[in-house]
CSV table of N, CA and C in Angstrom, one decimal:
chain,number,residue,atom,x,y,z
A,774,UNK,N,110.4,89.7,115.1
A,774,UNK,CA,109.0,89.4,115.0
A,774,UNK,C,108.9,88.0,114.5
A,775,UNK,N,108.1,87.2,115.1
A,775,UNK,CA,107.9,85.8,114.8
A,775,UNK,C,106.7,85.6,113.8
A,776,UNK,N,106.9,84.8,112.8
A,776,UNK,CA,105.8,84.6,111.8
A,776,UNK,C,104.8,83.6,112.4
A,777,UNK,N,103.5,83.9,112.1
A,777,UNK,CA,102.4,83.1,112.6
A,777,UNK,C,102.6,81.7,111.9
A,778,UNK,N,102.7,80.6,112.6
A,778,UNK,CA,102.8,79.3,112.0
A,778,UNK,C,101.7,78.9,111.1
A,779,UNK,N,100.5,79.5,111.2
A,779,UNK,CA,99.4,79.2,110.4
A,779,UNK,C,99.4,80.0,109.1
A,780,UNK,N,100.3,80.9,109.0
A,780,UNK,CA,100.5,81.7,107.7
A,780,UNK,C,101.5,81.0,106.8
A,781,UNK,N,101.1,80.8,105.6
A,781,UNK,CA,102.0,80.1,104.7
A,781,UNK,C,103.3,80.9,104.4
A,782,UNK,N,104.4,80.2,104.2
A,782,UNK,CA,105.6,80.9,103.9
A,782,UNK,C,105.5,81.7,102.6
A,783,UNK,N,106.1,82.9,102.6
A,783,UNK,CA,106.1,83.6,101.3
A,783,UNK,C,106.8,82.9,100.2
A,784,UNK,N,106.4,83.1,99.0
A,784,UNK,CA,106.9,82.5,97.8
A,784,UNK,C,107.6,83.5,96.9
A,785,UNK,N,108.8,83.3,96.6
A,785,UNK,CA,109.5,84.2,95.6
A,785,UNK,C,109.7,83.4,94.3
A,786,UNK,N,109.1,83.9,93.2
A,786,UNK,CA,109.2,83.2,91.9
A,786,UNK,C,110.2,84.1,91.1
A,787,UNK,N,111.3,83.4,90.6
A,787,UNK,CA,112.3,84.2,89.9
A,787,UNK,C,112.3,83.8,88.5
A,788,UNK,N,112.1,84.9,87.6
A,788,UNK,CA,112.3,84.8,86.2
A,788,UNK,C,113.7,84.9,85.9
A,789,UNK,N,114.4,83.7,85.9
A,789,UNK,CA,115.9,83.6,85.8
A,789,UNK,C,116.4,84.3,84.5
A,790,UNK,N,115.7,84.1,83.4
A,790,UNK,CA,116.2,84.7,82.1
A,790,UNK,C,116.2,86.2,82.2
A,791,UNK,N,115.2,86.8,82.8
A,791,UNK,CA,115.0,88.2,82.9
A,791,UNK,C,116.0,88.8,83.9
A,792,UNK,N,116.2,88.1,85.0
A,792,UNK,CA,117.1,88.6,86.1
A,792,UNK,C,118.5,88.5,85.6
A,793,UNK,N,118.9,87.4,84.9
A,793,UNK,CA,120.3,87.3,84.4
A,793,UNK,C,120.5,88.3,83.3
A,794,UNK,N,119.5,88.5,82.5
A,794,UNK,CA,119.7,89.4,81.4
A,794,UNK,C,119.7,90.9,81.8
A,795,UNK,N,119.4,91.2,83.0
A,795,UNK,CA,119.4,92.6,83.4
A,795,UNK,C,120.7,93.2,83.7
A,796,UNK,N,121.8,92.3,83.7
A,796,UNK,CA,123.1,92.8,84.0
A,796,UNK,C,124.0,92.5,82.8
A,797,UNK,N,124.6,93.4,82.2
A,797,UNK,CA,125.5,93.1,81.0
A,797,UNK,C,126.9,92.6,81.5
A,798,UNK,N,126.9,91.4,82.0
A,798,UNK,CA,128.2,90.9,82.6
A,798,UNK,C,128.7,89.7,81.8
A,799,UNK,N,128.3,89.6,80.5
A,799,UNK,CA,128.8,88.6,79.6
A,799,UNK,C,128.0,87.3,79.7
A,800,UNK,N,126.8,87.3,80.3
A,800,UNK,CA,126.0,86.1,80.5
A,800,UNK,C,125.7,85.4,79.2
A,801,UNK,N,125.6,86.2,78.1
A,801,UNK,CA,125.2,85.6,76.8
A,801,UNK,C,126.3,84.7,76.2
A,802,UNK,N,127.5,84.7,76.8
A,802,UNK,CA,128.6,83.8,76.4
A,802,UNK,C,128.4,82.4,77.0
A,803,UNK,N,127.7,82.4,78.1
A,803,UNK,CA,127.5,81.1,78.9
A,803,UNK,C,126.3,81.2,79.7
A,804,UNK,N,125.1,81.0,79.0
A,804,UNK,CA,123.9,81.2,79.7
A,804,UNK,C,123.7,80.2,80.9
A,805,UNK,N,124.1,78.9,80.7
A,805,UNK,CA,124.0,78.0,81.8
A,805,UNK,C,124.9,78.4,82.9
A,806,UNK,N,126.1,78.8,82.7
A,806,UNK,CA,127.0,79.3,83.7
A,806,UNK,C,126.4,80.5,84.5
A,807,UNK,N,125.8,81.4,83.8
A,807,UNK,CA,125.2,82.5,84.5
A,807,UNK,C,124.0,82.1,85.3
A,808,UNK,N,123.3,81.1,84.8
A,808,UNK,CA,122.1,80.6,85.6
A,808,UNK,C,122.6,79.8,86.8
A,809,UNK,N,123.7,79.1,86.7
A,809,UNK,CA,124.3,78.4,87.8
A,809,UNK,C,124.7,79.4,88.9
A,810,UNK,N,125.3,80.5,88.5
A,810,UNK,CA,125.7,81.5,89.5
A,810,UNK,C,124.5,82.0,90.3
A,811,UNK,N,123.5,82.3,89.5
A,811,UNK,CA,122.2,82.8,90.1
A,811,UNK,C,121.7,81.8,91.1
A,812,UNK,N,121.6,80.5,90.7
A,812,UNK,CA,121.1,79.5,91.5
A,812,UNK,C,121.9,79.3,92.8
A,813,UNK,N,123.2,79.4,92.6
A,813,UNK,CA,124.1,79.2,93.8
A,813,UNK,C,123.9,80.4,94.8
A,814,UNK,N,123.8,81.6,94.2
A,814,UNK,CA,123.5,82.8,95.1
A,814,UNK,C,122.2,82.7,95.8
A,815,UNK,N,121.2,82.2,95.1
A,815,UNK,CA,119.8,82.1,95.7
A,815,UNK,C,119.8,81.0,96.8
A,816,UNK,N,120.5,79.9,96.5
A,816,UNK,CA,120.6,78.8,97.5
A,816,UNK,C,121.3,79.3,98.8
A,817,UNK,N,122.4,80.1,98.6
A,817,UNK,CA,123.1,80.7,99.8
A,817,UNK,C,122.2,81.6,100.5
A,818,UNK,N,121.5,82.5,99.8
A,818,UNK,CA,120.5,83.4,100.5
A,818,UNK,C,119.5,82.6,101.2
A,819,UNK,N,119.0,81.6,100.7
A,819,UNK,CA,117.9,80.8,101.3
A,819,UNK,C,118.4,80.0,102.5
A,820,UNK,N,119.7,79.8,102.6
A,820,UNK,CA,120.3,79.1,103.8
A,820,UNK,C,120.5,80.1,104.9
A,821,UNK,N,120.5,81.4,104.6
A,821,UNK,CA,120.8,82.4,105.6
A,821,UNK,C,119.6,83.3,105.8
A,822,UNK,N,119.7,84.6,105.3
A,822,UNK,CA,118.6,85.5,105.6
A,822,UNK,C,117.2,85.2,105.0
A,823,UNK,N,117.3,84.4,103.9
A,823,UNK,CA,116.0,84.0,103.2
A,823,UNK,C,115.5,82.7,103.7
A,824,UNK,N,115.9,82.2,104.8
A,824,UNK,CA,115.5,80.9,105.3
A,824,UNK,C,114.0,80.7,105.5
A,825,UNK,N,113.2,81.8,105.7
A,825,UNK,CA,111.8,81.6,105.9
A,825,UNK,C,111.0,81.9,104.6
A,826,UNK,N,111.7,81.8,103.5
A,826,UNK,CA,111.0,82.1,102.2
A,826,UNK,C,111.2,80.9,101.3
A,827,UNK,N,110.1,80.5,100.6
A,827,UNK,CA,110.2,79.5,99.6
A,827,UNK,C,110.6,80.2,98.3
A,828,UNK,N,111.6,79.6,97.6
A,828,UNK,CA,112.0,80.2,96.3
A,828,UNK,C,111.9,79.2,95.2
A,829,UNK,N,111.3,79.7,94.1
A,829,UNK,CA,111.2,78.8,92.9
A,829,UNK,C,111.8,79.6,91.8
A,830,UNK,N,112.7,79.0,91.0
A,830,UNK,CA,113.4,79.6,89.9
A,830,UNK,C,112.9,78.9,88.6
A,831,UNK,N,112.6,79.7,87.6
A,831,UNK,CA,112.2,79.2,86.4
A,831,UNK,C,113.3,79.3,85.4
A,832,UNK,N,113.8,78.2,84.9
A,832,UNK,CA,114.8,78.1,83.9
A,832,UNK,C,114.3,77.8,82.5
A,833,UNK,N,114.8,78.4,81.5
A,833,UNK,CA,114.3,78.1,80.1
A,833,UNK,C,115.5,78.1,79.2
A,834,UNK,N,115.3,77.5,78.0
A,834,UNK,CA,116.2,77.5,76.9
A,834,UNK,C,117.6,77.0,77.4
A,835,UNK,N,118.6,77.7,76.9
A,835,UNK,CA,120.0,77.4,77.1
A,835,UNK,C,120.5,77.4,78.6
A,836,UNK,N,119.6,78.0,79.5
A,836,UNK,CA,120.0,78.0,80.9
A,836,UNK,C,119.5,76.7,81.6
A,837,UNK,N,118.7,75.9,81.0
A,837,UNK,CA,118.1,74.7,81.7
A,837,UNK,C,119.2,73.8,82.3
A,838,UNK,N,120.3,73.5,81.6
A,838,UNK,CA,121.3,72.6,82.2
A,838,UNK,C,121.8,73.1,83.6
A,839,UNK,N,121.6,74.3,83.9
A,839,UNK,CA,122.1,74.9,85.2
A,839,UNK,C,121.4,74.2,86.4
A,840,UNK,N,120.3,73.6,86.1
A,840,UNK,CA,119.6,72.9,87.2
A,840,UNK,C,120.4,72.0,88.0
A,841,UNK,N,121.5,71.5,87.4
A,841,UNK,CA,122.4,70.5,88.2
A,841,UNK,C,123.2,71.2,89.3
A,842,UNK,N,123.1,72.5,89.4
A,842,UNK,CA,123.8,73.3,90.4
A,842,UNK,C,123.1,73.1,91.8
A,843,UNK,N,121.9,72.6,91.8
A,843,UNK,CA,121.1,72.5,93.0
A,843,UNK,C,121.0,71.0,93.4
A,844,UNK,N,121.3,70.7,94.6
A,844,UNK,CA,121.3,69.3,95.1
A,844,UNK,C,119.9,69.1,95.7
A,845,UNK,N,119.5,67.8,95.8
A,845,UNK,CA,118.2,67.5,96.4
A,845,UNK,C,118.1,67.9,97.9
A,846,UNK,N,119.2,68.1,98.6
A,846,UNK,CA,119.1,68.5,100.0
A,846,UNK,C,118.9,70.0,100.1
A,847,UNK,N,118.9,70.8,99.0
A,847,UNK,CA,118.7,72.2,99.1
A,847,UNK,C,117.2,72.5,98.9
A,848,UNK,N,116.7,73.5,99.7
A,848,UNK,CA,115.3,73.8,99.6
A,848,UNK,C,114.9,74.6,98.3
A,849,UNK,N,115.8,75.1,97.6
A,849,UNK,CA,115.5,75.9,96.4
A,849,UNK,C,114.9,75.0,95.3
A,850,UNK,N,113.7,75.5,94.8
A,850,UNK,CA,113.1,74.7,93.8
A,850,UNK,C,113.4,75.3,92.4
A,851,UNK,N,113.7,74.4,91.5
A,851,UNK,CA,114.0,74.8,90.1
A,851,UNK,C,112.9,74.2,89.2
A,852,UNK,N,112.3,75.0,88.4
A,852,UNK,CA,111.3,74.5,87.4
A,852,UNK,C,111.9,74.7,86.0
A,853,UNK,N,111.9,73.6,85.2
A,853,UNK,CA,112.4,73.8,83.9
A,853,UNK,C,111.2,74.0,83.0
A,854,UNK,N,111.2,75.2,82.3
A,854,UNK,CA,110.1,75.5,81.5
A,854,UNK,C,110.1,74.7,80.2
A,855,UNK,N,109.0,73.9,79.9
A,855,UNK,CA,109.0,73.1,78.8
A,855,UNK,C,109.0,73.9,77.5
A,856,UNK,N,108.4,75.1,77.5
A,856,UNK,CA,108.3,76.0,76.4
A,856,UNK,C,108.6,77.4,76.8
A,857,UNK,N,107.6,78.2,77.0
A,857,UNK,CA,107.7,79.6,77.4
A,857,UNK,C,108.0,79.7,78.9
A,858,UNK,N,109.1,80.4,79.2
A,858,UNK,CA,109.3,80.7,80.6
A,858,UNK,C,108.2,81.5,81.3
A,859,UNK,N,107.7,82.5,80.5
A,859,UNK,CA,106.6,83.3,81.1
A,859,UNK,C,105.4,82.5,81.4
A,860,UNK,N,105.0,81.6,80.4
A,860,UNK,CA,103.8,80.7,80.7
A,860,UNK,C,104.0,79.9,81.9
A,861,UNK,N,105.2,79.3,82.1
A,861,UNK,CA,105.5,78.5,83.2
A,861,UNK,C,105.4,79.3,84.5
A,862,UNK,N,105.9,80.5,84.5
A,862,UNK,CA,105.8,81.4,85.7
A,862,UNK,C,104.4,81.6,86.0
A,863,UNK,N,103.5,81.9,85.0
A,863,UNK,CA,102.1,82.2,85.3
A,863,UNK,C,101.5,80.9,85.9
A,864,UNK,N,101.8,79.7,85.4
A,864,UNK,CA,101.3,78.5,85.9
A,864,UNK,C,101.7,78.3,87.4
A,865,UNK,N,103.0,78.5,87.7
A,865,UNK,CA,103.5,78.4,89.0
A,865,UNK,C,102.7,79.3,90.0
A,866,UNK,N,102.6,80.6,89.6
A,866,UNK,CA,101.9,81.5,90.4
A,866,UNK,C,100.4,81.1,90.6
A,867,UNK,N,99.7,80.8,89.5
A,867,UNK,CA,98.3,80.4,89.6
A,867,UNK,C,98.2,79.2,90.5
A,868,UNK,N,99.0,78.2,90.4
A,868,UNK,CA,98.9,77.0,91.2
A,868,UNK,C,99.2,77.3,92.7
A,869,UNK,N,100.2,78.2,93.0
A,869,UNK,CA,100.5,78.5,94.4
A,869,UNK,C,99.3,79.3,95.0
A,870,UNK,N,98.7,80.2,94.2
A,870,UNK,CA,97.6,81.0,94.7
A,870,UNK,C,96.4,80.2,94.9
A,871,UNK,N,96.2,79.2,94.1
A,871,UNK,CA,95.0,78.3,94.3
A,871,UNK,C,95.2,77.4,95.5
A,872,UNK,N,96.5,76.9,95.7
A,872,UNK,CA,96.7,76.0,96.8
A,872,UNK,C,96.6,76.8,98.2
A,873,UNK,N,97.0,78.0,98.2
A,873,UNK,CA,97.1,78.8,99.4
A,873,UNK,C,96.7,80.3,99.1
A,874,UNK,N,95.5,80.6,99.1
A,874,UNK,CA,95.1,82.0,98.7
A,874,UNK,C,95.7,83.1,99.6
A,875,UNK,N,96.0,82.8,100.8
A,875,UNK,CA,96.6,83.8,101.7
A,875,UNK,C,98.1,83.9,101.5
A,876,UNK,N,98.7,83.1,100.7
A,876,UNK,CA,100.1,83.2,100.6
A,876,UNK,C,100.6,84.4,99.8
A,877,UNK,N,101.7,85.0,100.4
A,877,UNK,CA,102.3,86.1,99.7
A,877,UNK,C,103.2,85.6,98.6
A,878,UNK,N,102.9,86.0,97.4
A,878,UNK,CA,103.7,85.6,96.2
A,878,UNK,C,104.3,86.8,95.6
A,879,UNK,N,105.6,86.8,95.3
A,879,UNK,CA,106.3,87.9,94.6
A,879,UNK,C,107.1,87.3,93.4
A,880,UNK,N,106.9,87.9,92.3
A,880,UNK,CA,107.6,87.5,91.1
A,880,UNK,C,108.6,88.5,90.8
A,881,UNK,N,109.9,88.0,90.6
A,881,UNK,CA,111.0,88.9,90.2
A,881,UNK,C,111.1,88.9,88.7
A,882,UNK,N,110.8,90.0,88.1
A,882,UNK,CA,111.0,90.2,86.7
A,882,UNK,C,110.8,91.7,86.4
A,883,UNK,N,111.4,92.1,85.2
A,883,UNK,CA,111.2,93.4,84.7
A,883,UNK,C,110.3,93.4,83.5
A,884,UNK,N,109.8,92.3,83.2
A,884,UNK,CA,109.0,92.1,82.0
A,884,UNK,C,107.6,92.6,82.3
A,885,UNK,N,107.2,93.7,81.6
A,885,UNK,CA,105.9,94.3,81.9
A,885,UNK,C,104.8,93.4,81.5
A,886,UNK,N,104.9,92.7,80.4
A,886,UNK,CA,103.9,91.7,80.0
A,886,UNK,C,103.7,90.6,81.0
A,887,UNK,N,104.7,90.1,81.6
A,887,UNK,CA,104.6,89.1,82.6
A,887,UNK,C,104.0,89.7,83.9
A,888,UNK,N,104.4,90.9,84.2
A,888,UNK,CA,103.8,91.5,85.4
A,888,UNK,C,102.3,91.6,85.2
A,889,UNK,N,101.9,92.0,84.0
A,889,UNK,CA,100.4,92.2,83.8
A,889,UNK,C,99.7,90.9,83.8
A,890,UNK,N,100.4,89.8,83.7
A,890,UNK,CA,99.7,88.5,83.7
A,890,UNK,C,99.7,87.9,85.1
A,891,UNK,N,100.7,88.2,86.0
A,891,UNK,CA,100.7,87.6,87.3
A,891,UNK,C,100.0,88.4,88.4
A,892,UNK,N,100.0,89.7,88.2
A,892,UNK,CA,99.4,90.6,89.2
A,892,UNK,C,97.9,90.3,89.4
A,893,UNK,N,97.1,90.1,88.3
A,893,UNK,CA,95.7,89.7,88.5
A,893,UNK,C,95.5,88.4,89.3
A,894,UNK,N,96.6,87.6,89.4
A,894,UNK,CA,96.5,86.3,90.1
A,894,UNK,C,96.8,86.5,91.6
A,895,UNK,N,97.1,87.7,92.0
A,895,UNK,CA,97.4,88.1,93.4
A,895,UNK,C,98.9,88.2,93.7
A,896,UNK,N,99.7,88.1,92.7
A,896,UNK,CA,101.2,88.2,93.0
A,896,UNK,C,101.6,89.6,93.0
A,897,UNK,N,102.6,89.9,93.8
A,897,UNK,CA,103.3,91.2,93.7
A,897,UNK,C,104.4,91.0,92.8
A,898,UNK,N,105.0,92.1,92.3
A,898,UNK,CA,106.1,92.0,91.4
A,898,UNK,C,107.2,93.0,91.8
A,899,UNK,N,108.4,92.6,91.5
A,899,UNK,CA,109.6,93.5,91.8
A,899,UNK,C,110.6,93.2,90.8
A,900,UNK,N,111.5,94.2,90.6
A,900,UNK,CA,112.5,94.0,89.6
A,900,UNK,C,113.8,93.3,90.0
A,901,UNK,N,114.6,93.0,89.0
A,901,UNK,CA,115.9,92.3,89.3
A,901,UNK,C,116.8,93.0,90.3
A,902,UNK,N,116.8,94.3,90.2
A,902,UNK,CA,117.7,95.1,91.1
A,902,UNK,C,117.4,94.8,92.6
A,903,UNK,N,116.1,94.6,92.9
A,903,UNK,CA,115.7,94.3,94.3
A,903,UNK,C,116.3,93.0,94.7
A,904,UNK,N,116.2,92.0,93.8
A,904,UNK,CA,116.7,90.7,94.1
A,904,UNK,C,118.2,90.7,94.3
A,905,UNK,N,118.9,91.4,93.4
A,905,UNK,CA,120.4,91.5,93.5
A,905,UNK,C,120.8,92.2,94.8
A,906,UNK,N,120.0,93.2,95.3
A,906,UNK,CA,120.3,93.9,96.5
A,906,UNK,C,120.2,92.9,97.7
A,907,UNK,N,119.3,91.9,97.6
A,907,UNK,CA,119.1,90.9,98.7
A,907,UNK,C,120.3,90.0,98.6
A,908,UNK,N,120.7,89.6,97.4
A,908,UNK,CA,121.8,88.6,97.3
A,908,UNK,C,123.2,89.1,97.5
A,909,UNK,N,123.3,90.4,97.3
A,909,UNK,CA,124.7,91.0,97.4
A,909,UNK,C,124.6,92.4,98.1
A,910,UNK,N,124.2,92.4,99.4
A,910,UNK,CA,124.0,93.7,100.0
A,910,UNK,C,125.4,94.4,100.2
A,911,UNK,N,125.4,95.6,99.9
A,911,UNK,CA,126.6,96.4,100.0
A,911,UNK,C,126.7,97.2,101.2
């Protein structure tokens, strides 16, 4: 099925801290390394089956240095949260919804408080396991 060229590309907003923290794989020993792995996997996904989706990843705290994993030629967008990652995600969703009200926006997080903040802005939400299933289909 071909997407209507007049319909904006869907936007996937990833709460990196929440997604990374959902798997007890030792991420706490190297937060930036765990974030780099997530960014690399998302960039690979976006080059393949996710090529028709815009992806924005929010990095905060000790994971912020991982932004160097993405090169300017990759379409993956990384936003460094100046303070609260949740506040930054809400801002990203609000701006995207204002720019293109018809755009499908999905936020990946298991944080109930964040879900309650972005859903009234028109975003759908899904959990980290859904994202991991896309990145690593079995």
